[in-house]
mmCIF file with all atom_site columns, C-alpha atoms in Angstrom:
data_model
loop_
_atom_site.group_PDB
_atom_site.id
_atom_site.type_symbol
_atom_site.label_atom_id
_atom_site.label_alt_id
_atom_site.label_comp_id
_atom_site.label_asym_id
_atom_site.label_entity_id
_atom_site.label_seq_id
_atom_site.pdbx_PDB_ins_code
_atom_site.Cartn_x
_atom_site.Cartn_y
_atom_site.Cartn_z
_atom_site.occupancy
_atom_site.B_iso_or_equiv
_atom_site.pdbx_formal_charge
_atom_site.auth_seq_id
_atom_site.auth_comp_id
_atom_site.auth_asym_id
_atom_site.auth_atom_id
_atom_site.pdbx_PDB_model_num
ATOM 1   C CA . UNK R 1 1   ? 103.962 140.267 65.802  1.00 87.00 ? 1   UNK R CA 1
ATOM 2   C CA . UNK R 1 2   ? 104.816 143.841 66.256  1.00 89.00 ? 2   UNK R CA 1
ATOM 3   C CA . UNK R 1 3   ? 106.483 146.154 69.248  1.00 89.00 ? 3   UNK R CA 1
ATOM 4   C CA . UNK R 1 4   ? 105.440 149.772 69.775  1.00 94.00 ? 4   UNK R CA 1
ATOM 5   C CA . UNK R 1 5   ? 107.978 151.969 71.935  1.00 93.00 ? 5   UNK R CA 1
ATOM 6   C CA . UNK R 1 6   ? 106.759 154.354 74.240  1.00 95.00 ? 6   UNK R CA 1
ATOM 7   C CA . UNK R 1 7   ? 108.870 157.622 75.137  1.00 95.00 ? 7   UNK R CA 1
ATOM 8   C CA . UNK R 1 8   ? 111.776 155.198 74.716  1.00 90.00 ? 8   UNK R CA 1
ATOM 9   C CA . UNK R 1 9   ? 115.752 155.723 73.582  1.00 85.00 ? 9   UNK R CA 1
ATOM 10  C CA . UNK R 1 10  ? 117.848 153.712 70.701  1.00 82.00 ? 10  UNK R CA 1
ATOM 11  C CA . UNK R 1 11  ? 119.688 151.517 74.006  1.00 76.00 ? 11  UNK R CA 1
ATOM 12  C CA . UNK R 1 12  ? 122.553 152.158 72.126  1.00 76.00 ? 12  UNK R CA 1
ATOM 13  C CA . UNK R 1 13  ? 126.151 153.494 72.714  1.00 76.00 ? 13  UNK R CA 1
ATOM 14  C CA . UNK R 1 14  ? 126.328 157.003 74.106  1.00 79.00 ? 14  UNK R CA 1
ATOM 15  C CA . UNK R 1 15  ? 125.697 159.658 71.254  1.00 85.00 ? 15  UNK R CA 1
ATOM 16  C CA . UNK R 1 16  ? 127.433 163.201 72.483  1.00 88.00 ? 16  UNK R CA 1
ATOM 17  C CA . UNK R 1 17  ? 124.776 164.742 70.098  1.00 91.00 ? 17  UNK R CA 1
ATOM 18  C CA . UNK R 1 18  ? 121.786 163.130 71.631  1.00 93.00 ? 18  UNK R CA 1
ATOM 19  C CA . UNK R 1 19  ? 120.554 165.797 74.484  1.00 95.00 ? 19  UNK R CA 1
ATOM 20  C CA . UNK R 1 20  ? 120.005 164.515 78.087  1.00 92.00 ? 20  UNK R CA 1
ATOM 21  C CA . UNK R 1 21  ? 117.543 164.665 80.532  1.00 93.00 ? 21  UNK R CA 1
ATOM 22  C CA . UNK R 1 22  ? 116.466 168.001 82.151  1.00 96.00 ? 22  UNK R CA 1
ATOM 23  C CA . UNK R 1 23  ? 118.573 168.354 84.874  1.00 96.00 ? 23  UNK R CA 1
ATOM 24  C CA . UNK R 1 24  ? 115.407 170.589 86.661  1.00 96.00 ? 24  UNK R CA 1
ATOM 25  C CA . UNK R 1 25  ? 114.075 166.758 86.601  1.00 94.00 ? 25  UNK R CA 1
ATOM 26  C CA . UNK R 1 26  ? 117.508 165.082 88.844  1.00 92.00 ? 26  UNK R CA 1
ATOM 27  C CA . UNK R 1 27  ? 117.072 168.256 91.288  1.00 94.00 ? 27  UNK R CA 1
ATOM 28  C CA . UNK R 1 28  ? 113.294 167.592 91.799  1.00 94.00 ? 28  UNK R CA 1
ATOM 29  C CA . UNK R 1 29  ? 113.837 163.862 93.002  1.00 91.00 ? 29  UNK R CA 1
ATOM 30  C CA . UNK R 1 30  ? 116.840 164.783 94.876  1.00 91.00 ? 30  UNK R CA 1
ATOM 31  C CA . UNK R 1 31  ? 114.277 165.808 97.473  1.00 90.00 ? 31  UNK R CA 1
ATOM 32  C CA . UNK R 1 32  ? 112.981 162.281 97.803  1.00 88.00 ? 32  UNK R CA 1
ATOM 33  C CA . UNK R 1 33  ? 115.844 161.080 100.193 1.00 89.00 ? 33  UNK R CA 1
ATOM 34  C CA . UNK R 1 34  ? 113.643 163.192 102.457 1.00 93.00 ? 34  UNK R CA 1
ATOM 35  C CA . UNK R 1 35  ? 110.368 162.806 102.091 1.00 94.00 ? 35  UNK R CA 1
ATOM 36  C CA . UNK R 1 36  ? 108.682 161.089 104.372 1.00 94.00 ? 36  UNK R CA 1
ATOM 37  C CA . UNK R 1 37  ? 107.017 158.312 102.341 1.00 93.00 ? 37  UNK R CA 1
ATOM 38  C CA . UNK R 1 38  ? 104.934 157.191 105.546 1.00 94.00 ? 38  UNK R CA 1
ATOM 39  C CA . UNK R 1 39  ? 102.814 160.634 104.741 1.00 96.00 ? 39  UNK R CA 1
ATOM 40  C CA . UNK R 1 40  ? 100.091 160.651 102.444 1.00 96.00 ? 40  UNK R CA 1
ATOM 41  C CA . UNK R 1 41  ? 99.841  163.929 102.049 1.00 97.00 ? 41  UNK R CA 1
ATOM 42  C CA . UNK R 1 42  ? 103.076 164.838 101.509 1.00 96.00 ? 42  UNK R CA 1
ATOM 43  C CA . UNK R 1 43  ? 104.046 161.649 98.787  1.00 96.00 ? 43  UNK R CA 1
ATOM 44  C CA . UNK R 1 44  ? 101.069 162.779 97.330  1.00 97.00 ? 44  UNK R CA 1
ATOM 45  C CA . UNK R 1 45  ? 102.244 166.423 96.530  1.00 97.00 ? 45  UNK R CA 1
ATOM 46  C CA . UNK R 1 46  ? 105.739 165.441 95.782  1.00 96.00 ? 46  UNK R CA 1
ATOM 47  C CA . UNK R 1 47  ? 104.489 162.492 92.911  1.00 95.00 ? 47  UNK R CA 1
ATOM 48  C CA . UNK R 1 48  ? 101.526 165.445 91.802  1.00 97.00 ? 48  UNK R CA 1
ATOM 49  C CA . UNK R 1 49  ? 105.128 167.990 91.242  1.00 97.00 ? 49  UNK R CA 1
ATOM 50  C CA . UNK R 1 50  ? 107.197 165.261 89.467  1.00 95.00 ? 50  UNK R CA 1
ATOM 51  C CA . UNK R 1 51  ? 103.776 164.681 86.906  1.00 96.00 ? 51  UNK R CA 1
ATOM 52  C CA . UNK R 1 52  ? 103.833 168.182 86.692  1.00 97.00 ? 52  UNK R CA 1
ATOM 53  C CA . UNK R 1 53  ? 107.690 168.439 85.354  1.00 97.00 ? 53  UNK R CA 1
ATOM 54  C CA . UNK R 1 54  ? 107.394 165.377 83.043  1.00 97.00 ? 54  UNK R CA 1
ATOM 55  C CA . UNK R 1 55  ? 104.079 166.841 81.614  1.00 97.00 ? 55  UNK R CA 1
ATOM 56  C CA . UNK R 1 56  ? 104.199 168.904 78.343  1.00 97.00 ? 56  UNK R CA 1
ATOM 57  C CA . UNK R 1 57  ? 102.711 172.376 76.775  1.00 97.00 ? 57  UNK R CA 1
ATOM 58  C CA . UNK R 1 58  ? 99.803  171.181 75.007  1.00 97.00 ? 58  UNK R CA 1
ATOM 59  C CA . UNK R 1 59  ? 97.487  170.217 77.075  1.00 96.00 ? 59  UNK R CA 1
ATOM 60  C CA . UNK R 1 60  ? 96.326  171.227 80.608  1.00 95.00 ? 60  UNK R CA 1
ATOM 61  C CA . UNK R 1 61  ? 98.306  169.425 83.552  1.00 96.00 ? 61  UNK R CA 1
ATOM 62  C CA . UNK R 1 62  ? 94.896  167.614 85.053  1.00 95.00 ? 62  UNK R CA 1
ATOM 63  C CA . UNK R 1 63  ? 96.151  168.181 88.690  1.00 96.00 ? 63  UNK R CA 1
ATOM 64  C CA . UNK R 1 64  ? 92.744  166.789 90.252  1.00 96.00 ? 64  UNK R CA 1
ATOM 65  C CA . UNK R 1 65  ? 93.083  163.475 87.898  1.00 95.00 ? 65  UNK R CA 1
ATOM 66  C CA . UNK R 1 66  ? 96.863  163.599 88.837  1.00 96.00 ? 66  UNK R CA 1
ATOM 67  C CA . UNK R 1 67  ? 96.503  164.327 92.967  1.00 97.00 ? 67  UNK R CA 1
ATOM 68  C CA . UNK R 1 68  ? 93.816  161.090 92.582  1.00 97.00 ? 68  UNK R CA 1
ATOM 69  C CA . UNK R 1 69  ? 96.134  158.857 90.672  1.00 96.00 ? 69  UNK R CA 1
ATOM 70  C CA . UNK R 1 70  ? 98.928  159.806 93.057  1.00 96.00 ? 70  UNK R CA 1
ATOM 71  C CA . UNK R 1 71  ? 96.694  159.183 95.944  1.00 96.00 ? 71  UNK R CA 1
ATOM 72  C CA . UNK R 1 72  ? 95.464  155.586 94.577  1.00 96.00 ? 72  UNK R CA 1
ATOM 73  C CA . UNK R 1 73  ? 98.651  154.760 94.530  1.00 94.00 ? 73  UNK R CA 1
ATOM 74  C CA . UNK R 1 74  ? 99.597  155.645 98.143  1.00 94.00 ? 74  UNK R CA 1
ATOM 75  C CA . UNK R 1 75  ? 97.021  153.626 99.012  1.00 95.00 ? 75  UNK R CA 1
ATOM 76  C CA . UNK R 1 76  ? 97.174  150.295 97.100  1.00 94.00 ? 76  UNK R CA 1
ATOM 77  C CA . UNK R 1 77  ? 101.350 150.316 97.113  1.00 89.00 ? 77  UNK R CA 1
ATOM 78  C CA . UNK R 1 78  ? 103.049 149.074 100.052 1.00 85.00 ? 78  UNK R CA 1
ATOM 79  C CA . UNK R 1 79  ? 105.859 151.201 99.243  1.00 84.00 ? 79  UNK R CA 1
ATOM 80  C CA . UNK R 1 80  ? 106.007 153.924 96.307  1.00 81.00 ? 80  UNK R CA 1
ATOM 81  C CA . UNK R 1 81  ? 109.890 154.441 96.681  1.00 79.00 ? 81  UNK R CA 1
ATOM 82  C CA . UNK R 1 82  ? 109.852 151.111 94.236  1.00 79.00 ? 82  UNK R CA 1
ATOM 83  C CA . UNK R 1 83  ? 108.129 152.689 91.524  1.00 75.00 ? 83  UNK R CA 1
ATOM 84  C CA . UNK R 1 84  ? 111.510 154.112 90.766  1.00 71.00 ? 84  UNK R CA 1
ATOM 85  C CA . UNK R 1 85  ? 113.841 151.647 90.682  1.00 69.00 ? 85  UNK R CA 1
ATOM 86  C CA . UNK R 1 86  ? 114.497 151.546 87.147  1.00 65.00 ? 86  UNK R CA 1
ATOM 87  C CA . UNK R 1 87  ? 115.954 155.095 88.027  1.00 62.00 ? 87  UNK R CA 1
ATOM 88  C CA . UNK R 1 88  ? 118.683 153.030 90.069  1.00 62.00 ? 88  UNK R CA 1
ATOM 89  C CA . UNK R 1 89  ? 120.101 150.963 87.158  1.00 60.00 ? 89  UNK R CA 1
ATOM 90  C CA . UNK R 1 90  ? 123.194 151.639 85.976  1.00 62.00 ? 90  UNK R CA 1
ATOM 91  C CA . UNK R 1 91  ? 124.094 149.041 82.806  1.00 62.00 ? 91  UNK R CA 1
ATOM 92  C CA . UNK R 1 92  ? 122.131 147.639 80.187  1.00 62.00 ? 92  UNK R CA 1
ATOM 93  C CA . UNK R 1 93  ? 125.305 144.887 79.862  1.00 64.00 ? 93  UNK R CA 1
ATOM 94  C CA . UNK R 1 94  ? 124.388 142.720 76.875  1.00 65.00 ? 94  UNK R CA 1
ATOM 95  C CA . UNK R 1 95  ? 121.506 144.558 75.687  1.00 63.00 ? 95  UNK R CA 1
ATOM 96  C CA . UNK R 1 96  ? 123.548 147.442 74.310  1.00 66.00 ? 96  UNK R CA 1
ATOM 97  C CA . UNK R 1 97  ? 123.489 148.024 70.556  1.00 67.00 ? 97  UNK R CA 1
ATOM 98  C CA . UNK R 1 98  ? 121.052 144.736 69.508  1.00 65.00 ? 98  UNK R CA 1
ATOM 99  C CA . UNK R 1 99  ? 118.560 146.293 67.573  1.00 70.00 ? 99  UNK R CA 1
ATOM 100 C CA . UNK R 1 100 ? 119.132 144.690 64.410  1.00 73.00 ? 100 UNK R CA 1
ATOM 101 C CA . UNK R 1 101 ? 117.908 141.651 66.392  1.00 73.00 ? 101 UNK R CA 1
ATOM 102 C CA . UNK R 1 102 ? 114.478 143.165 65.910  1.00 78.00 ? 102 UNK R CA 1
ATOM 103 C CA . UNK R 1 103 ? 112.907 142.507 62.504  1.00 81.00 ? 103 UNK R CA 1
ATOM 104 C CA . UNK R 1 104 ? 109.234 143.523 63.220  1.00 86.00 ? 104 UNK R CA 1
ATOM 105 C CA . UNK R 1 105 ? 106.948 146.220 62.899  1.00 91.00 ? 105 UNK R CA 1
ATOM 106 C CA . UNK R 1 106 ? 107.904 148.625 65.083  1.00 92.00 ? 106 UNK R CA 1
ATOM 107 C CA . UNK R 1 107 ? 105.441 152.301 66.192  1.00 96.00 ? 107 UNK R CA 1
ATOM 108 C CA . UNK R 1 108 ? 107.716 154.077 68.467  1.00 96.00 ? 108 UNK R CA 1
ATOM 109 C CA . UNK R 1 109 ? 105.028 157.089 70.315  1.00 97.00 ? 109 UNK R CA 1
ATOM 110 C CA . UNK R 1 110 ? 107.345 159.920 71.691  1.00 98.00 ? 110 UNK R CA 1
ATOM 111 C CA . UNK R 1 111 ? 106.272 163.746 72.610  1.00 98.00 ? 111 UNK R CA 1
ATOM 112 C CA . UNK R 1 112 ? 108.244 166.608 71.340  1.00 98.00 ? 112 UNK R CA 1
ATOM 113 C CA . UNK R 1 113 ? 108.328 167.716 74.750  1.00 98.00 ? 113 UNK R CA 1
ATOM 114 C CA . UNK R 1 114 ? 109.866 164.887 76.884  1.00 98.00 ? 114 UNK R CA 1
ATOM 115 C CA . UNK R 1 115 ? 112.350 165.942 79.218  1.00 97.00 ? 115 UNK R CA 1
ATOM 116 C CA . UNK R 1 116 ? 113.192 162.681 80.443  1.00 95.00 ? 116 UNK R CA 1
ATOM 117 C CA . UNK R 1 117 ? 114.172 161.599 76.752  1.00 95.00 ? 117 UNK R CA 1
ATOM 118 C CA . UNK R 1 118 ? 113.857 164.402 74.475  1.00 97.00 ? 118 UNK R CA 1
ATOM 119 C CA . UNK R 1 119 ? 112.767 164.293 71.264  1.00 98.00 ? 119 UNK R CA 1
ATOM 120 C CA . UNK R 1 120 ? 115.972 163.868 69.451  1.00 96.00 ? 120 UNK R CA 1
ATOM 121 C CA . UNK R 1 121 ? 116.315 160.205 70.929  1.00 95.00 ? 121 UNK R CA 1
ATOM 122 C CA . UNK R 1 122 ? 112.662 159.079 69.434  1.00 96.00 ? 122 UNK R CA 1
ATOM 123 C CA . UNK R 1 123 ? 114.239 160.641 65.570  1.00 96.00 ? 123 UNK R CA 1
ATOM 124 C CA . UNK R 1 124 ? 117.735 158.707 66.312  1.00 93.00 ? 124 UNK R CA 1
ATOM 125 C CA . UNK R 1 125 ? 115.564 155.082 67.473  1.00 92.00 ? 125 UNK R CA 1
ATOM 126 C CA . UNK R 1 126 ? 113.682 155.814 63.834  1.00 93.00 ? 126 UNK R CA 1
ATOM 127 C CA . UNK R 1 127 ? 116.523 155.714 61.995  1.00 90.00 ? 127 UNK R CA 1
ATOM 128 C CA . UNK R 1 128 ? 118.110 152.853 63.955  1.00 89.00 ? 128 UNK R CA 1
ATOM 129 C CA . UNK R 1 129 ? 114.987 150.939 63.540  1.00 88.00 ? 129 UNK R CA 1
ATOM 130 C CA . UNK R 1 130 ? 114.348 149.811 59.012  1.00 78.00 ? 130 UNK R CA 1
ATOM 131 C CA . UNK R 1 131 ? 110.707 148.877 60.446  1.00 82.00 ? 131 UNK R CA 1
ATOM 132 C CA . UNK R 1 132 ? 109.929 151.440 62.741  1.00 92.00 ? 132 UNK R CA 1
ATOM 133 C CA . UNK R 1 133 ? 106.702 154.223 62.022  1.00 95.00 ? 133 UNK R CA 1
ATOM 134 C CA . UNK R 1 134 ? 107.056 157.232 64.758  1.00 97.00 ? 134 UNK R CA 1
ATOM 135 C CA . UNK R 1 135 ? 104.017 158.641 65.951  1.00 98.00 ? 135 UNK R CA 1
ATOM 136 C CA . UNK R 1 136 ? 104.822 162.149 66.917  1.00 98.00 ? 136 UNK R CA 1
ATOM 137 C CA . UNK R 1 137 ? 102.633 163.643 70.004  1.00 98.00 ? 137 UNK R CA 1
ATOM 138 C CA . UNK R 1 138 ? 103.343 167.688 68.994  1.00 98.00 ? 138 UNK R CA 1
ATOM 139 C CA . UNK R 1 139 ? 103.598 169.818 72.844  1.00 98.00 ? 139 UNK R CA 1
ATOM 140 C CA . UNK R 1 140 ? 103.518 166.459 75.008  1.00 98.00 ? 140 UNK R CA 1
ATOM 141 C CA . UNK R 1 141 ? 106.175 165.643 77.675  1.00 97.00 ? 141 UNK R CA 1
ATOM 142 C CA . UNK R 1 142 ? 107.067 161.944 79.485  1.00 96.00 ? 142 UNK R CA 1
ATOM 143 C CA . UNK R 1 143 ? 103.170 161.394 79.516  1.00 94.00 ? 143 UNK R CA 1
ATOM 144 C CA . UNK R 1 144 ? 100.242 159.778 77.658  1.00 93.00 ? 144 UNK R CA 1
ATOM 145 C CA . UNK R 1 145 ? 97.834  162.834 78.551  1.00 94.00 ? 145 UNK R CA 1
ATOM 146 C CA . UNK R 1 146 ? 94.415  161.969 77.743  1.00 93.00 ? 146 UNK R CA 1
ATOM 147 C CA . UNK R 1 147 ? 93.904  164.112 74.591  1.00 95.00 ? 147 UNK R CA 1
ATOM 148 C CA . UNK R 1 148 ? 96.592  162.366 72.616  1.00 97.00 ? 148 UNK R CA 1
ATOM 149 C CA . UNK R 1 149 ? 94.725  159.167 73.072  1.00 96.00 ? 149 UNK R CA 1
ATOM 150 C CA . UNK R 1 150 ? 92.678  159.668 70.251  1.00 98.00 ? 150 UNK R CA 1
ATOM 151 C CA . UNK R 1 151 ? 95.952  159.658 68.280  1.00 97.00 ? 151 UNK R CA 1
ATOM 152 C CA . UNK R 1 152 ? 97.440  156.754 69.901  1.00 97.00 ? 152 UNK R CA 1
ATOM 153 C CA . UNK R 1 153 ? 94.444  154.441 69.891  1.00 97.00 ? 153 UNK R CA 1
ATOM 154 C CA . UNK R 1 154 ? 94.214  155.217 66.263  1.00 97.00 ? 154 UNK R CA 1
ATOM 155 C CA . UNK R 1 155 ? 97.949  154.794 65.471  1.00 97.00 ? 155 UNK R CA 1
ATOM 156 C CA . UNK R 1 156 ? 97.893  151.433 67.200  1.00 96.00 ? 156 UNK R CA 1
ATOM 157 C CA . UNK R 1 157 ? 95.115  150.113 65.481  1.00 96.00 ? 157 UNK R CA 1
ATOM 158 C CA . UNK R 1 158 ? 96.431  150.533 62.378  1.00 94.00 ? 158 UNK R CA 1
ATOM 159 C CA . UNK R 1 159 ? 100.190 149.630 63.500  1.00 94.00 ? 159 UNK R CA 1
ATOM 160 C CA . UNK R 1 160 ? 98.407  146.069 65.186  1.00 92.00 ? 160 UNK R CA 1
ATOM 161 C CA . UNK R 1 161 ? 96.017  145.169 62.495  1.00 90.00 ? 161 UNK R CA 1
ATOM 162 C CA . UNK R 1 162 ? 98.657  145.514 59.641  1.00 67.00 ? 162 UNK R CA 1
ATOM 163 C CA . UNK R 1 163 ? 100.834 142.650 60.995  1.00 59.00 ? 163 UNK R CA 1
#
């Protein structure tokens, strides 16, 4: 049994010293209370933008493979608005501070370049974690773009097939 973390934080007691998320990131989806979700076109561009912001410096943003995600989406979801939900919740009551409940292998996969959780949160989960390997994606953002997958698969392979 193992459990790999992906662009993830320690869920622990706020740390002053930990940065926060890009603020550029809380202004973007301020402009969702207006969007009109019924329009295809227009939930398309805004979810293409918000890929764009979370994305990171080393690889080219894919904006056809992201406007065709986005658009599958649309299509298949009777409403995006849920697909941010987690964005609504506020405590993590009774989950706070239990990590040294978790005595297996653990690969945590973060980019240097995540503005949702930067970097300094994946070092701080290492250190929290005795069991924990980090897998550090140089230039990426809040993304799995498809040239670190090489990196992942591998990383995964050999974090699954040593437990």
């Amino acid at each position: 049994m193992s459990l790999t973390l992906v662009a993830s934080e320690r869920l622990a007691s706020a740390d002053p010293r930990l940065p926060g998320t890009d603020p550029r990131l809380a202004e973007y989806h301020a402009r969702a209370a207006t969007l009109d979700w019924m329009n295809r076109d227009a939930v398309v561009a805004y979810q293409v933008g918000a890929w764009r912001l979370l994305a990171g410096s080393r690889h080219a943003f894919d904006e056809a493979l992201v406007r065709s995600i986005a658009g599958a989406d649309f299509d298949r979801a009777p409403d995006l608005r849920t697909a941010f939900n987690h964005a609504t919740l506020q405590d993590a009551h009774g989950w706070i501070d239990r990590r040294e409940g978790i005595r297996v292998p653990v690969l945590i996969i973060h980019g240097t370049e995540d503005p949702v959780l930067p970097y300094p949160h994946a070092l701080a989960l290492q250190r929290a974690l005795p069991h924990a390997t980090l897998l550090t994606l140089d230039g990426t953002g809040h993304e799995l773009p498809r040239g670190d997958w090489p990196a992942i698969i591998q990383a995964l392979e050999l974090h699954t097939s040593s437990n």
